[in-house]
Structures are given as C-alpha cells and as structure tokens.
Amino acid sequence: MDKLTIQARPHAFSYQPNTSALIVIDMQRDFIDSGGFGESLGNDVSRLQKIIPAVKRLINGFRGVGITIIHTRECHLPDLSDCPDAKRYRGNPGLRIGDPGPMGRLLVKGEPGVEIIPALAPIPGEKVIDKPGKGAFYHTDLQEFLQDQHIETLFFAGVTTEVCVQSTMREANDRGYFCLLARDATESYFDVFKQTTIDMIEAQGAIVGWTATVDDILTSFHA
Ligand code: TIU
C-alpha cells in the first residue's frame, strides 16, 4: 500500500493507513463534564468541551477509511490497589480518586464518570483500554495489541495535552512508533501548557513526534 503524506510540523509526515492507529486519550466524563475528577482539581472543564467537534471529525474520518481506533480511559480498580498513594494523596482537593462524587466514585472503573462522553462513544470493534497511569502503555495490553496489529504509526487526540497525551506519546516514541498529535483535537486546562507541549513535541526535528491539524490529517486520506 502506498504511503500518504500530511503537511505536518516540523516537516512532512508519511504513513501507511494499514499500519496506523488513532489513539483517543481519556475523553471521559471525569475530565470533560462538570462534577468529575478534572473539576475536583479546580479546573475549568469547559475548555476541554470545546474540542469535542474536532475529535468527532477526526474519529469519523478514521472510521471512514477503516483505520484502527483505540480509546483510553484513566481509571482504577474499585479497591484502589492500582492507585499509588503518590497519586491519591497529593494536593488538597475537595475530592480524591475513589471518593464519591456526582458521577460516582472519581476515576473508578465501572462508575459513570469513567464512561467516554456519548458524542465520542466507541463503536463495536474499537478497542477500549483502561489505564491506571497517565501513559497508556503502563500496566495495559496496548503494546501487545499494537504488535499483533502490526501498527507502526500512532495518531493522537484527547486530553490533557501535557499530562496523559504527552505521557503516552513519549512512551510510544520510546517504543519506536511514529507519532503525530492532532493539534486542534487535544486540549489542556492551561492554555500555556497546551502550547508549550506542542512546541516541545515538535522541537529538535520532532523529538517526540509531529503535529498537524484535523483538516491536514483528513486531507491526506484523499490525496
Ligand atoms: N489533570 C490533568 O490534566 N490530567 C489528568 O489527570 N489525566 C489526563 O490527562 N487524562
């Protein structure tokens, strides 16, 4: 199969659709909706809601050409045995991971807050990875899944840019995957962190990976 090319930053990005996958990071109610984990940390969740249409367009585009789609959700076992104290007992939030909130226990598997928002819900056949860490490779079967599917290139979208998205891109980069982040399909609670993360990823000749807009990516399908 011929390679496709995206007008990406810091320079053009080539990939083969049949060895590519889109990873949509943590577009779950706990980060996007009011009353979840993100808001419990003092964040304005409306910032993240603004990217929903762009993420939807990206997912629909990948579905349209049959490229593998993976969704992740950050969550812990109900007994919190996979939530280290260093993660739970930090800062002074009103609620901690595992505490009951308006959408169930924060970041606990099976609770309503862990569900991916309905607008971006996975469809049958799309893989959903529950991850206890910020990176999606840590304590998950992501690496085995990608190897089984012969995936070489990963496209990224989701939240938050500098936390779970960047951690996962760095893990992927170290494992040898070509990585591209959809700049307008990711968001942070902090404007400066989003921009700085994108700058860091692209710097030094794509030290972590490439970035492009959703339009740039979708255009490459029909070149
Ligand atoms: N707090 C924050 O920015 N992010 C997280 O805690 N997790 C993810 O990024 N998914």
Coordinates of C-alpha atoms in Angstrom, one line a residue, residues 5 11 31 65 72 81 93 95-96 99 109 131 133 135 137 139 143 150 165 169-170 192:
T5 CA 1.7 12.3 3.4
H11 CA 8.1 18.7 8.5
F31 CA -12.3 15.1 32.7
V65 CA -11.2 4.9 5.9
T72 CA -8.4 5.1 26.6
S81 CA -5.0 -1.4 44.6
P93 CA -8.6 18.7 46.6
L95 CA -12.4 15.1 46.5
R96 CA -9.8 12.4 45.9
D99 CA -14.3 9.4 46.7
K109 CA -13.7 1.6 36.8
K131 CA -5.2 2.5 32.2
G133 CA -1.4 5.6 34.8
G135 CA 0.7 6.9 29.9
F137 CA 1.4 1.7 27.9
H139 CA 0.1 -1.7 33.1
Q143 CA 1.9 -2.7 23.3
H150 CA 1.5 -4.6 13.0
V165 CA -1.5 12.7 25.9
M169 CA 3.3 9.9 23.1
R170 CA 6.6 9.8 25.0
V192 CA 0.2 27.8 28.1

